[in-house]
């Protein structure tokens, strides 16, 4: 497998998942402004969508969209998904919420929103994190062990820190617990974030 990523982008979630899985994998950095990869190719020749994450599978197929990539990894490695008959659905529910509500809410911060737009976005993010926080089943979203949804959430919490957005106490705690994990440290180090 080969993950195309950009430092501190949402692809950090997939990068962490690959380290948690522990099997060998390849990785290539993408400059999301120029679309050039570190090996000097135009990333749009790999993925016409032009954004990360993108995961090349062993058979050469390309998988995109964070929800799909994280769900794929958790399906292959069920310890990264919540247990039980509803586990998969709960995972997709959390991934969809993070992707379509939380991730999207950061847009004004990443894409030059006005001060008022950024302030409104910060309030939205805090509200969405509070909703998630109220549903937590333990130190992580689904209990004592993190799932791929926690990895994606962790990236959102790193963004919240970067943009000085207030987060509920259990979320700050989750972020710190995640930062202690060897897989997270390895991914952050590779991305030049430590
Ligand atoms: N729909 C995609 C969006 C991914 C996305 O927003 N990626 C950002 C980084 S967090 C990116 O690569 N942006 C560069 C671009 O859109 O050209 C997904 O959910 O995976």
Tab-separated table of C-alpha atoms and ligand atoms in Angstrom:
chain	number	residue	atom	x	y	z
A	1	UNK	CA	0.000	0.000	0.000
A	2	UNK	CA	1.084	3.536	-0.633
A	3	UNK	CA	-0.436	6.576	1.032
A	4	UNK	CA	-0.315	9.981	-0.622
A	5	UNK	CA	-0.434	12.612	2.121
A	6	UNK	CA	0.172	16.258	2.895
A	7	UNK	CA	1.666	17.288	6.249
A	8	UNK	CA	-0.997	18.046	8.911
A	9	UNK	CA	-3.809	17.430	6.403
A	10	UNK	CA	-6.726	15.053	6.960
A	11	UNK	CA	-4.521	12.270	5.505
A	12	UNK	CA	-2.729	12.257	8.877
A	13	UNK	CA	-5.612	10.056	10.100
A	14	UNK	CA	-4.792	7.383	7.498
A	15	UNK	CA	-1.081	7.746	8.198
A	16	UNK	CA	-1.712	7.062	11.904
A	17	UNK	CA	-3.922	4.077	11.030
A	18	UNK	CA	-1.153	2.557	8.901
A	19	UNK	CA	1.334	2.924	11.754
A	20	UNK	CA	-1.190	1.411	14.203
A	21	UNK	CA	-1.617	-1.570	11.858
A	22	UNK	CA	2.142	-2.016	11.803
A	23	UNK	CA	2.571	-3.672	8.381
A	24	UNK	CA	5.110	-2.112	5.993
A	25	UNK	CA	3.692	0.643	3.779
A	26	UNK	CA	4.949	3.287	1.391
A	27	UNK	CA	4.181	6.941	1.658
A	28	UNK	CA	4.624	9.937	-0.615
A	29	UNK	CA	4.229	13.598	0.267
A	30	UNK	CA	2.068	15.801	-1.944
A	31	UNK	CA	2.267	19.568	-2.157
A	32	UNK	CA	-1.441	20.338	-2.304
A	33	UNK	CA	-0.848	23.809	-3.746
A	34	UNK	CA	1.403	22.802	-6.657
A	35	UNK	CA	0.071	19.201	-6.910
A	36	UNK	CA	3.652	17.952	-7.203
A	37	UNK	CA	4.718	14.923	-5.175
A	38	UNK	CA	8.083	14.563	-3.495
A	39	UNK	CA	9.217	12.240	-6.300
A	40	UNK	CA	8.462	14.982	-8.826
A	41	UNK	CA	5.273	13.750	-10.483
A	42	UNK	CA	2.020	15.633	-10.907
A	43	UNK	CA	-0.281	14.079	-8.305
A	44	UNK	CA	-3.259	14.548	-10.644
A	45	UNK	CA	-1.792	11.756	-12.776
A	46	UNK	CA	-2.284	9.493	-9.719
A	47	UNK	CA	-5.661	10.870	-8.610
A	48	UNK	CA	-7.620	13.164	-10.890
A	49	UNK	CA	-9.338	14.537	-7.765
A	50	UNK	CA	-6.025	16.135	-6.783
A	51	UNK	CA	-6.587	15.901	-3.033
A	52	UNK	CA	-5.318	13.691	-0.241
A	53	UNK	CA	-5.715	11.088	1.139
A	54	UNK	CA	-5.278	8.629	-1.703
A	55	UNK	CA	-4.245	5.052	-1.077
A	56	UNK	CA	-2.799	2.755	-3.720
A	57	UNK	CA	-3.711	-0.837	-2.893
A	58	UNK	CA	-1.551	-3.931	-3.439
A	59	UNK	CA	-3.380	-4.719	-6.704
A	60	UNK	CA	-2.784	-1.192	-8.034
A	61	UNK	CA	-6.302	0.154	-7.459
A	62	UNK	CA	-6.589	3.642	-6.011
A	63	UNK	CA	-8.887	4.384	-3.081
A	64	UNK	CA	-9.829	7.980	-2.229
A	65	UNK	CA	-12.130	9.789	0.228
A	66	UNK	CA	-11.158	9.675	3.854
A	67	UNK	CA	-14.313	7.875	4.962
A	68	UNK	CA	-13.680	5.090	2.441
A	69	UNK	CA	-9.945	4.795	3.127
A	70	UNK	CA	-10.393	4.669	6.907
A	71	UNK	CA	-13.324	2.249	6.622
A	72	UNK	CA	-11.227	0.027	4.325
A	73	UNK	CA	-8.351	-0.096	6.829
A	74	UNK	CA	-10.715	-0.825	9.733
A	75	UNK	CA	-12.454	-3.570	7.750
A	76	UNK	CA	-9.080	-5.244	7.157
A	77	UNK	CA	-8.063	-4.693	10.786
A	78	UNK	CA	-11.186	-4.937	12.947
A	79	UNK	CA	-9.399	-3.886	16.131
A	80	UNK	CA	-9.540	-0.383	14.619
A	81	UNK	CA	-13.373	-0.458	14.510
A	82	UNK	CA	-15.940	-0.520	17.326
A	83	UNK	CA	-17.093	-4.026	18.251
A	84	UNK	CA	-20.597	-5.472	18.040
A	85	UNK	CA	-23.262	-5.964	15.397
A	86	UNK	CA	-23.710	-2.212	14.977
A	87	UNK	CA	-19.959	-1.504	15.087
A	88	UNK	CA	-19.468	-0.858	11.378
A	89	UNK	CA	-22.518	1.391	11.164
A	90	UNK	CA	-21.428	3.352	14.239
A	91	UNK	CA	-18.000	3.776	12.683
A	92	UNK	CA	-19.399	5.085	9.401
A	93	UNK	CA	-21.746	7.341	11.364
A	94	UNK	CA	-18.799	8.886	13.233
A	95	UNK	CA	-16.613	9.159	10.106
A	96	UNK	CA	-19.425	10.831	8.175
A	97	UNK	CA	-20.029	13.321	10.978
A	98	UNK	CA	-16.339	14.179	11.206
A	99	UNK	CA	-15.963	14.515	7.437
A	100	UNK	CA	-19.131	16.300	6.445
A	101	UNK	CA	-19.712	18.441	9.539
A	102	UNK	CA	-16.467	18.982	11.457
A	103	UNK	CA	-13.887	18.899	8.666
A	104	UNK	CA	-16.069	21.107	6.483
A	105	UNK	CA	-16.528	23.617	9.333
A	106	UNK	CA	-12.796	24.445	9.259
A	107	UNK	CA	-12.994	25.810	5.705
A	108	UNK	CA	-12.900	29.536	6.624
A	109	UNK	CA	-9.764	28.922	8.700
A	110	UNK	CA	-7.869	27.156	5.920
A	111	UNK	CA	-9.198	29.187	3.022
A	112	UNK	CA	-8.791	32.810	4.075
A	113	UNK	CA	-12.192	33.503	5.621
A	114	UNK	CA	-12.806	36.935	7.163
A	115	UNK	CA	-12.369	37.397	10.898
A	116	UNK	CA	-16.143	37.174	11.390
A	117	UNK	CA	-16.360	33.992	9.316
A	118	UNK	CA	-13.520	32.430	11.276
A	119	UNK	CA	-15.139	33.368	14.587
A	120	UNK	CA	-18.436	31.806	13.453
A	121	UNK	CA	-16.563	28.703	12.271
A	122	UNK	CA	-14.805	28.392	15.638
A	123	UNK	CA	-18.178	28.456	17.401
A	124	UNK	CA	-19.520	25.813	15.035
A	125	UNK	CA	-16.498	23.570	15.609
A	126	UNK	CA	-16.813	23.888	19.400
A	127	UNK	CA	-20.514	23.028	19.150
A	128	UNK	CA	-19.896	19.967	16.974
A	129	UNK	CA	-17.114	18.741	19.271
A	130	UNK	CA	-19.429	19.174	22.245
A	131	UNK	CA	-22.057	17.001	20.535
A	132	UNK	CA	-19.455	14.283	19.958
A	133	UNK	CA	-18.017	14.663	23.421
A	134	UNK	CA	-21.442	14.071	24.993
A	135	UNK	CA	-21.680	10.732	23.151
A	136	UNK	CA	-18.216	9.420	24.102
A	137	UNK	CA	-18.200	5.941	25.632
A	138	UNK	CA	-14.825	6.329	27.389
A	139	UNK	CA	-11.524	8.160	26.903
A	140	UNK	CA	-11.943	7.468	23.166
A	141	UNK	CA	-15.129	7.728	21.111
A	142	UNK	CA	-16.154	4.097	21.537
A	143	UNK	CA	-14.447	3.182	24.813
A	144	UNK	CA	-10.956	2.366	25.988
A	145	UNK	CA	-9.412	1.772	22.572
A	146	UNK	CA	-9.186	4.203	19.660
A	147	UNK	CA	-10.687	3.430	16.273
A	148	UNK	CA	-9.989	5.011	12.897
A	149	UNK	CA	-12.685	7.586	13.771
A	150	UNK	CA	-10.545	8.717	16.720
A	151	UNK	CA	-7.605	9.120	14.353
A	152	UNK	CA	-9.652	11.421	12.116
A	153	UNK	CA	-11.040	13.240	15.153
A	154	UNK	CA	-7.479	13.691	16.431
A	155	UNK	CA	-6.570	15.574	13.245
A	156	UNK	CA	-9.572	17.862	13.769
A	157	UNK	CA	-8.431	18.434	17.367
A	158	UNK	CA	-4.941	19.317	16.146
A	159	UNK	CA	-6.520	21.815	13.773
A	160	UNK	CA	-8.610	23.211	16.644
A	161	UNK	CA	-5.423	23.749	18.624
A	162	UNK	CA	-3.691	25.381	15.658
A	163	UNK	CA	-6.582	27.836	15.165
A	164	UNK	CA	-7.135	28.356	18.917
A	165	UNK	CA	-10.643	26.895	18.923
A	166	UNK	CA	-12.049	25.955	22.344
A	167	UNK	CA	-12.606	22.228	22.799
A	168	UNK	CA	-14.507	20.377	25.568
A	169	UNK	CA	-12.375	18.777	28.318
A	170	UNK	CA	-12.851	15.137	27.197
A	171	UNK	CA	-11.731	16.105	23.697
A	172	UNK	CA	-8.570	17.811	25.001
A	173	UNK	CA	-7.922	14.652	26.998
A	174	UNK	CA	-8.453	12.446	23.921
A	175	UNK	CA	-5.983	14.570	21.959
A	176	UNK	CA	-3.334	14.216	24.676
A	177	UNK	CA	-3.896	10.431	24.939
A	178	UNK	CA	-3.520	10.148	21.183
A	179	UNK	CA	-0.302	12.185	21.217
A	180	UNK	CA	1.251	9.608	23.573
A	181	UNK	CA	0.730	6.702	21.161
A	182	UNK	CA	3.844	5.475	19.337
A	183	UNK	CA	1.925	5.321	16.032
A	184	UNK	CA	0.894	8.954	16.371
A	185	UNK	CA	4.410	10.036	17.312
A	186	UNK	CA	5.804	8.156	14.287
A	187	UNK	CA	3.301	9.730	11.894
A	188	UNK	CA	3.806	13.239	13.312
A	189	UNK	CA	7.572	12.827	13.083
A	190	UNK	CA	7.457	11.680	9.437
A	191	UNK	CA	5.196	14.640	8.582
A	192	UNK	CA	7.649	17.048	10.240
A	193	UNK	CA	5.134	18.014	12.930
A	194	UNK	CA	7.243	17.169	15.992
B	1	LIG	N1	-13.577	14.670	-0.064
B	1	LIG	C1	-12.201	14.483	0.337
B	1	LIG	C2	-11.608	15.821	0.755
B	1	LIG	C3	-10.193	15.671	1.229
B	1	LIG	C4	-9.555	17.007	1.482
B	1	LIG	O1	-10.233	18.026	1.777
B	1	LIG	N2	-8.229	17.037	1.404
B	1	LIG	C5	-7.491	18.278	1.554
B	1	LIG	C6	-6.487	18.181	2.685
B	1	LIG	S1	-7.283	17.992	4.263
B	1	LIG	C7	-6.727	18.522	0.267
B	1	LIG	O2	-6.008	17.662	-0.226
B	1	LIG	N3	-6.912	19.722	-0.315
B	1	LIG	C8	-6.247	20.094	-1.534
B	1	LIG	C9	-7.189	20.311	-2.676
B	1	LIG	O3	-8.422	20.219	-2.473
B	1	LIG	O4	-6.698	20.573	-3.761
B	1	LIG	C10	-12.111	13.459	1.475
B	1	LIG	O5	-13.022	13.434	2.309
B	1	LIG	O6	-11.138	12.688	1.499
